[in-house]
Amino acid sequence: MSTPGSIFPNLTEADIASLRSSGLTDATITAMGCHSMSAEEIREATGLSEETVSSGGYAIRYAGILGQDGTPYARYRLQQEKPKCVMALGSTPQVYVPPSFGSLPPSDLLIITEGERKAALGCQLGLHVVGIGGVFSWAEPGLRAAEKLSGTTIGRGTAPLAKLVELASQYINVLILGDSDLIDKPQPLSGLNTLKHALDVAVTDYLSEQRKTIKIDYTNYIREPIISVALCPPRFDKPEVGKIGLDDLYLWLLERCNDTSDSDG
């Protein structure tokens, strides 16, 4: 674990550095409640093999959600190169809602991005951001299982996670934000585009059902949200950096602001 007296006694120095590398403040890291685990502990928690999990890492808890065994649901961020994130065998996709999400000031925009650290950073910056575990990790598991049995591929008729639908229905605009490298990866990008179409259908149906039981004040009537997909811009000045996600974009802009301040000084 970290050195004695650290403000993160349950995290190793490497895991603290990993969280801070996404621009997360110590307050945000504390609120997330992550804790470090050895490779053996992660294998025991997930049921995965030594071939899949060869390094330690940290658990990212999903507040208020239980796994199939009744323990708190978590995904595990590993220190190894691949895979970077794992979850227990048999686990189903969930929506990561950062701890500070509920205390944010009202907004017309909801952002859906891939990964817990990016979502936590967005909320840290005052944006309404939630995370999904991957570009195809957004389908309601039970209904998706029935689709698979019938040979139906994932599409606009696939039901998104109920939490995503509930959240999206509360906003005027919903932005599904992917990493910059998806521009050259048609299949992963199709996962986000399919989510957009599936949310269009599901949110419309959800609000239609709500209107049957809830009296609507049409003086302040809000229609279905405008849902769109966008990708973070790549770093044309440093292509060797590779893909840019929401956290990388923030750090890049922060770097540019600091460079400008230094030159002005």
mmCIF file of N, CA, C and O in Angstrom, residues 62 65 93-98 101 110-115 119 128-141 154 158-171 173-177 191-192 194-204 206-207 225 227:
data_model
loop_
_atom_site.group_PDB
_atom_site.id
_atom_site.type_symbol
_atom_site.label_atom_id
_atom_site.label_comp_id
_atom_site.label_asym_id
_atom_site.label_seq_id
_atom_site.Cartn_x
_atom_site.Cartn_y
_atom_site.Cartn_z
ATOM 1 N N TYR A 62 -19.232 0.629 -7.621
ATOM 2 C CA TYR A 62 -20.419 1.271 -8.172
ATOM 3 C C TYR A 62 -21.419 1.421 -7.028
ATOM 4 O O TYR A 62 -22.023 0.432 -6.593
ATOM 5 N N ILE A 65 -25.011 -0.555 -6.091
ATOM 6 C CA ILE A 65 -25.240 -1.684 -6.998
ATOM 7 C C ILE A 65 -24.547 -2.921 -6.441
ATOM 8 O O ILE A 65 -23.383 -2.862 -6.037
ATOM 9 N N PRO A 93 -23.274 -5.517 -17.467
ATOM 10 C CA PRO A 93 -22.911 -4.096 -17.574
ATOM 11 C C PRO A 93 -23.757 -3.231 -16.641
ATOM 12 O O PRO A 93 -24.924 -3.530 -16.383
ATOM 13 N N GLN A 94 -23.142 -2.177 -16.149
ATOM 14 C CA GLN A 94 -23.834 -1.222 -15.283
ATOM 15 C C GLN A 94 -23.420 0.189 -15.701
ATOM 16 O O GLN A 94 -22.424 0.384 -16.391
ATOM 17 N N VAL A 95 -24.180 1.172 -15.248
ATOM 18 C CA VAL A 95 -23.847 2.577 -15.489
ATOM 19 C C VAL A 95 -23.080 3.094 -14.281
ATOM 20 O O VAL A 95 -23.538 2.939 -13.143
ATOM 21 N N TYR A 96 -21.917 3.695 -14.534
ATOM 22 C CA TYR A 96 -21.150 4.282 -13.430
ATOM 23 C C TYR A 96 -21.588 5.725 -13.234
ATOM 24 O O TYR A 96 -21.416 6.569 -14.112
ATOM 25 N N VAL A 97 -22.180 5.986 -12.071
ATOM 26 C CA VAL A 97 -22.600 7.336 -11.707
ATOM 27 C C VAL A 97 -21.640 7.834 -10.628
ATOM 28 O O VAL A 97 -21.664 7.332 -9.498
ATOM 29 N N PRO A 98 -20.760 8.787 -10.947
ATOM 30 C CA PRO A 98 -19.778 9.254 -9.978
ATOM 31 C C PRO A 98 -20.421 9.769 -8.689
ATOM 32 O O PRO A 98 -21.561 10.256 -8.710
ATOM 33 N N PHE A 101 -22.113 13.209 -8.691
ATOM 34 C CA PHE A 101 -23.105 13.483 -9.729
ATOM 35 C C PHE A 101 -24.368 14.108 -9.151
ATOM 36 O O PHE A 101 -24.908 15.084 -9.683
ATOM 37 N N LEU A 110 -26.372 15.940 -20.645
ATOM 38 C CA LEU A 110 -25.806 14.728 -20.054
ATOM 39 C C LEU A 110 -24.771 14.177 -21.022
ATOM 40 O O LEU A 110 -25.030 14.057 -22.227
ATOM 41 N N ILE A 111 -23.588 13.819 -20.504
ATOM 42 C CA ILE A 111 -22.543 13.207 -21.316
ATOM 43 C C ILE A 111 -22.381 11.755 -20.876
ATOM 44 O O ILE A 111 -22.282 11.463 -19.683
ATOM 45 N N ILE A 112 -22.358 10.870 -21.856
ATOM 46 C CA ILE A 112 -22.099 9.449 -21.602
ATOM 47 C C ILE A 112 -20.753 9.126 -22.217
ATOM 48 O O ILE A 112 -20.542 9.340 -23.423
ATOM 49 N N THR A 113 -19.823 8.629 -21.414
ATOM 50 C CA THR A 113 -18.498 8.324 -21.932
ATOM 51 C C THR A 113 -18.072 6.939 -21.481
ATOM 52 O O THR A 113 -18.756 6.289 -20.689
ATOM 53 N N GLU A 114 -16.952 6.490 -21.996
ATOM 54 C CA GLU A 114 -16.472 5.142 -21.684
ATOM 55 C C GLU A 114 -15.447 5.220 -20.556
ATOM 56 O O GLU A 114 -14.396 5.829 -20.708
ATOM 57 N N GLY A 115 -15.768 4.623 -19.407
ATOM 58 C CA GLY A 115 -14.804 4.565 -18.318
ATOM 59 C C GLY A 115 -15.187 5.384 -17.101
ATOM 60 O O GLY A 115 -15.743 6.479 -17.207
ATOM 61 N N ALA A 119 -15.633 9.707 -16.327
ATOM 62 C CA ALA A 119 -16.901 10.179 -15.772
ATOM 63 C C ALA A 119 -16.662 10.967 -14.485
ATOM 64 O O ALA A 119 -17.253 12.031 -14.273
ATOM 65 N N HIS A 128 -22.247 17.014 -16.145
ATOM 66 C CA HIS A 128 -23.040 15.833 -15.813
ATOM 67 C C HIS A 128 -22.563 14.686 -16.703
ATOM 68 O O HIS A 128 -22.953 14.589 -17.870
ATOM 69 N N VAL A 129 -21.696 13.836 -16.161
ATOM 70 C CA VAL A 129 -21.093 12.761 -16.941
ATOM 71 C C VAL A 129 -21.271 11.429 -16.215
ATOM 72 O O VAL A 129 -21.028 11.336 -15.012
ATOM 73 N N VAL A 130 -21.692 10.408 -16.965
ATOM 74 C CA VAL A 130 -21.749 9.051 -16.435
ATOM 75 C C VAL A 130 -20.933 8.151 -17.354
ATOM 76 O O VAL A 130 -20.639 8.511 -18.502
ATOM 77 N N GLY A 131 -20.554 6.990 -16.850
ATOM 78 C CA GLY A 131 -19.683 6.111 -17.616
ATOM 79 C C GLY A 131 -20.302 4.763 -17.928
ATOM 80 O O GLY A 131 -21.101 4.234 -17.153
ATOM 81 N N ILE A 132 -19.922 4.220 -19.077
ATOM 82 C CA ILE A 132 -20.255 2.842 -19.412
ATOM 83 C C ILE A 132 -18.937 2.079 -19.533
ATOM 84 O O ILE A 132 -17.881 2.672 -19.754
ATOM 85 N N GLY A 133 -19.009 0.756 -19.398
ATOM 86 C CA GLY A 133 -17.788 -0.029 -19.346
ATOM 87 C C GLY A 133 -17.128 -0.290 -20.679
ATOM 88 O O GLY A 133 -15.994 -0.753 -20.731
ATOM 89 N N GLY A 134 -17.804 0.000 -21.770
ATOM 90 C CA GLY A 134 -17.248 -0.224 -23.093
ATOM 91 C C GLY A 134 -18.236 0.213 -24.152
ATOM 92 O O GLY A 134 -19.399 0.505 -23.854
ATOM 93 N N VAL A 135 -17.796 0.248 -25.391
ATOM 94 C CA VAL A 135 -18.643 0.787 -26.459
ATOM 95 C C VAL A 135 -19.878 -0.072 -26.732
ATOM 96 O O VAL A 135 -20.862 0.394 -27.302
ATOM 97 N N PHE A 136 -19.838 -1.342 -26.327
ATOM 98 C CA PHE A 136 -21.013 -2.201 -26.464
ATOM 99 C C PHE A 136 -21.574 -2.613 -25.098
ATOM 100 O O PHE A 136 -22.470 -3.460 -25.043
ATOM 101 N N SER A 137 -21.073 -2.014 -24.035
ATOM 102 C CA SER A 137 -21.497 -2.403 -22.680
ATOM 103 C C SER A 137 -22.607 -1.498 -22.172
ATOM 104 O O SER A 137 -22.475 -0.840 -21.134
ATOM 105 N N TRP A 138 -23.697 -1.466 -22.908
ATOM 106 C CA TRP A 138 -24.786 -0.567 -22.532
ATOM 107 C C TRP A 138 -26.167 -1.219 -22.645
ATOM 108 O O TRP A 138 -27.184 -0.605 -22.342
ATOM 109 N N ALA A 139 -26.222 -2.475 -23.071
ATOM 110 C CA ALA A 139 -27.505 -3.136 -23.288
ATOM 111 C C ALA A 139 -28.037 -3.755 -21.997
ATOM 112 O O ALA A 139 -27.271 -4.277 -21.177
ATOM 113 N N GLU A 140 -29.347 -3.703 -21.823
ATOM 114 C CA GLU A 140 -29.993 -4.344 -20.676
ATOM 115 C C GLU A 140 -29.739 -5.852 -20.786
ATOM 116 O O GLU A 140 -30.133 -6.486 -21.768
ATOM 117 N N PRO A 141 -29.057 -6.461 -19.805
ATOM 118 C CA PRO A 141 -28.551 -7.832 -19.974
ATOM 119 C C PRO A 141 -29.612 -8.899 -20.229
ATOM 120 O O PRO A 141 -29.432 -9.767 -21.087
ATOM 121 N N ILE A 154 -27.224 -6.812 -32.089
ATOM 122 C CA ILE A 154 -27.477 -5.588 -31.352
ATOM 123 C C ILE A 154 -27.819 -4.463 -32.330
ATOM 124 O O ILE A 154 -27.190 -4.322 -33.382
ATOM 125 N N THR A 158 -32.480 -2.737 -29.566
ATOM 126 C CA THR A 158 -31.918 -3.287 -28.333
ATOM 127 C C THR A 158 -32.187 -2.330 -27.174
ATOM 128 O O THR A 158 -31.975 -1.121 -27.299
ATOM 129 N N ALA A 159 -32.643 -2.870 -26.065
ATOM 130 C CA ALA A 159 -32.963 -2.034 -24.905
ATOM 131 C C ALA A 159 -31.690 -1.621 -24.173
ATOM 132 O O ALA A 159 -30.925 -2.480 -23.732
ATOM 133 N N PRO A 160 -31.433 -0.316 -24.020
ATOM 134 C CA PRO A 160 -30.287 0.124 -23.230
ATOM 135 C C PRO A 160 -30.536 -0.128 -21.741
ATOM 136 O O PRO A 160 -31.670 -0.394 -21.318
ATOM 137 N N LEU A 161 -29.488 -0.039 -20.962
ATOM 138 C CA LEU A 161 -29.622 -0.164 -19.512
ATOM 139 C C LEU A 161 -30.684 0.801 -18.998
ATOM 140 O O LEU A 161 -30.730 1.960 -19.405
ATOM 141 N N ALA A 162 -31.536 0.313 -18.105
ATOM 142 C CA ALA A 162 -32.646 1.123 -17.609
ATOM 143 C C ALA A 162 -32.160 2.433 -16.977
ATOM 144 O O ALA A 162 -32.810 3.473 -17.123
ATOM 145 N N LYS A 163 -31.012 2.388 -16.306
ATOM 146 C CA LYS A 163 -30.477 3.596 -15.682
ATOM 147 C C LYS A 163 -30.110 4.637 -16.723
ATOM 148 O O LYS A 163 -30.330 5.847 -16.516
ATOM 149 N N LEU A 164 -29.570 4.198 -17.848
ATOM 150 C CA LEU A 164 -29.230 5.132 -18.928
ATOM 151 C C LEU A 164 -30.477 5.804 -19.473
ATOM 152 O O LEU A 164 -30.498 7.011 -19.729
ATOM 153 N N VAL A 165 -31.518 5.000 -19.676
ATOM 154 C CA VAL A 165 -32.766 5.536 -20.213
ATOM 155 C C VAL A 165 -33.369 6.539 -19.238
ATOM 156 O O VAL A 165 -33.801 7.637 -19.627
ATOM 157 N N GLU A 166 -33.394 6.182 -17.966
ATOM 158 C CA GLU A 166 -33.946 7.075 -16.940
ATOM 159 C C GLU A 166 -33.189 8.398 -16.894
ATOM 160 O O GLU A 166 -33.792 9.478 -16.854
ATOM 161 N N LEU A 167 -31.865 8.320 -16.917
ATOM 162 C CA LEU A 167 -31.050 9.540 -16.866
ATOM 163 C C LEU A 167 -31.247 10.380 -18.124
ATOM 164 O O LEU A 167 -31.462 11.592 -18.051
ATOM 165 N N ALA A 168 -31.159 9.754 -19.290
ATOM 166 C CA ALA A 168 -31.249 10.484 -20.554
ATOM 167 C C ALA A 168 -32.580 11.209 -20.686
ATOM 168 O O ALA A 168 -32.651 12.293 -21.295
ATOM 169 N N SER A 169 -33.630 10.659 -20.127
ATOM 170 C CA SER A 169 -34.964 11.254 -20.260
ATOM 171 C C SER A 169 -35.091 12.563 -19.494
ATOM 172 O O SER A 169 -36.050 13.308 -19.698
ATOM 173 N N GLN A 170 -34.112 12.864 -18.638
ATOM 174 C CA GLN A 170 -34.185 14.058 -17.793
ATOM 175 C C GLN A 170 -33.462 15.262 -18.388
ATOM 176 O O GLN A 170 -33.419 16.332 -17.776
ATOM 177 N N TYR A 171 -32.866 15.102 -19.577
ATOM 178 C CA TYR A 171 -32.042 16.159 -20.163
ATOM 179 C C TYR A 171 -32.571 16.594 -21.518
ATOM 180 O O TYR A 171 -33.282 15.857 -22.200
ATOM 181 N N ASN A 173 -30.334 17.654 -23.919
ATOM 182 C CA ASN A 173 -29.318 17.148 -24.841
ATOM 183 C C ASN A 173 -28.526 16.031 -24.177
ATOM 184 O O ASN A 173 -28.179 16.117 -22.994
ATOM 185 N N VAL A 174 -28.240 15.003 -24.946
ATOM 186 C CA VAL A 174 -27.410 13.892 -24.482
ATOM 187 C C VAL A 174 -26.287 13.703 -25.494
ATOM 188 O O VAL A 174 -26.537 13.538 -26.697
ATOM 189 N N LEU A 175 -25.048 13.746 -25.013
ATOM 190 C CA LEU A 175 -23.881 13.579 -25.878
ATOM 191 C C LEU A 175 -23.171 12.286 -25.502
ATOM 192 O O LEU A 175 -22.748 12.106 -24.362
ATOM 193 N N ILE A 176 -23.054 11.390 -26.468
ATOM 194 C CA ILE A 176 -22.277 10.163 -26.281
ATOM 195 C C ILE A 176 -20.881 10.455 -26.807
ATOM 196 O O ILE A 176 -20.686 10.652 -28.014
ATOM 197 N N LEU A 177 -19.909 10.523 -25.903
ATOM 198 C CA LEU A 177 -18.566 11.006 -26.252
ATOM 199 C C LEU A 177 -17.557 9.871 -26.239
ATOM 200 O O LEU A 177 -17.292 9.254 -25.197
ATOM 201 N N GLY A 191 -20.724 0.807 -32.102
ATOM 202 C CA GLY A 191 -21.337 0.553 -30.808
ATOM 203 C C GLY A 191 -21.945 1.813 -30.220
ATOM 204 O O GLY A 191 -23.054 1.785 -29.667
ATOM 205 N N LEU A 192 -21.240 2.937 -30.342
ATOM 206 C CA LEU A 192 -21.756 4.207 -29.832
ATOM 207 C C LEU A 192 -22.898 4.723 -30.698
ATOM 208 O O LEU A 192 -23.877 5.278 -30.178
ATOM 209 N N THR A 194 -24.958 2.899 -32.400
ATOM 210 C CA THR A 194 -26.117 2.054 -32.114
ATOM 211 C C THR A 194 -26.749 2.445 -30.794
ATOM 212 O O THR A 194 -27.985 2.448 -30.662
ATOM 213 N N LEU A 195 -25.920 2.777 -29.810
ATOM 214 C CA LEU A 195 -26.449 3.260 -28.526
ATOM 215 C C LEU A 195 -27.290 4.508 -28.742
ATOM 216 O O LEU A 195 -28.365 4.656 -28.151
ATOM 217 N N LYS A 196 -26.824 5.408 -29.600
ATOM 218 C CA LYS A 196 -27.581 6.637 -29.878
ATOM 219 C C LYS A 196 -28.988 6.310 -30.400
ATOM 220 O O LYS A 196 -29.994 6.830 -29.921
ATOM 221 N N HIS A 197 -29.044 5.408 -31.398
ATOM 222 C CA HIS A 197 -30.334 5.050 -31.990
ATOM 223 C C HIS A 197 -31.207 4.293 -30.994
ATOM 224 O O HIS A 197 -32.422 4.508 -30.930
ATOM 225 N N ALA A 198 -30.591 3.410 -30.209
ATOM 226 C CA ALA A 198 -31.355 2.646 -29.221
ATOM 227 C C ALA A 198 -31.911 3.558 -28.135
ATOM 228 O O ALA A 198 -33.045 3.378 -27.666
ATOM 229 N N LEU A 199 -31.124 4.556 -27.726
ATOM 230 C CA LEU A 199 -31.608 5.516 -26.730
ATOM 231 C C LEU A 199 -32.732 6.375 -27.287
ATOM 232 O O LEU A 199 -33.692 6.696 -26.572
ATOM 233 N N ASP A 200 -32.620 6.756 -28.553
ATOM 234 C CA ASP A 200 -33.699 7.518 -29.193
ATOM 235 C C ASP A 200 -35.038 6.787 -29.035
ATOM 236 O O ASP A 200 -36.052 7.377 -28.643
ATOM 237 N N VAL A 201 -35.023 5.499 -29.341
ATOM 238 C CA VAL A 201 -36.238 4.692 -29.267
ATOM 239 C C VAL A 201 -36.685 4.509 -27.821
ATOM 240 O O VAL A 201 -37.852 4.724 -27.471
ATOM 241 N N ALA A 202 -35.743 4.110 -26.967
ATOM 242 C CA ALA A 202 -36.095 3.761 -25.587
ATOM 243 C C ALA A 202 -36.565 4.964 -24.790
ATOM 244 O O ALA A 202 -37.509 4.870 -23.990
ATOM 245 N N VAL A 203 -35.915 6.114 -24.967
ATOM 246 C CA VAL A 203 -36.309 7.308 -24.218
ATOM 247 C C VAL A 203 -37.680 7.794 -24.676
ATOM 248 O O VAL A 203 -38.507 8.216 -23.851
ATOM 249 N N THR A 204 -37.937 7.736 -25.979
ATOM 250 C CA THR A 204 -39.259 8.119 -26.485
ATOM 251 C C THR A 204 -40.346 7.236 -25.864
ATOM 252 O O THR A 204 -41.385 7.728 -25.413
ATOM 253 N N TYR A 206 -40.107 5.511 -23.065
ATOM 254 C CA TYR A 206 -40.125 5.753 -21.613
ATOM 255 C C TYR A 206 -40.947 6.994 -21.281
ATOM 256 O O TYR A 206 -41.808 6.973 -20.395
ATOM 257 N N LEU A 207 -40.711 8.080 -22.013
ATOM 258 C CA LEU A 207 -41.436 9.322 -21.748
ATOM 259 C C LEU A 207 -42.911 9.187 -22.125
ATOM 260 O O LEU A 207 -43.786 9.774 -21.478
ATOM 261 N N PRO A 225 -35.021 14.295 -25.598
ATOM 262 C CA PRO A 225 -33.710 14.923 -25.758
ATOM 263 C C PRO A 225 -33.140 14.727 -27.153
ATOM 264 O O PRO A 225 -33.490 13.767 -27.852
ATOM 265 N N ILE A 227 -30.144 13.510 -28.982
ATOM 266 C CA ILE A 227 -29.035 12.618 -28.652
ATOM 267 C C ILE A 227 -28.055 12.581 -29.815
ATOM 268 O O ILE A 227 -28.456 12.402 -30.971
#
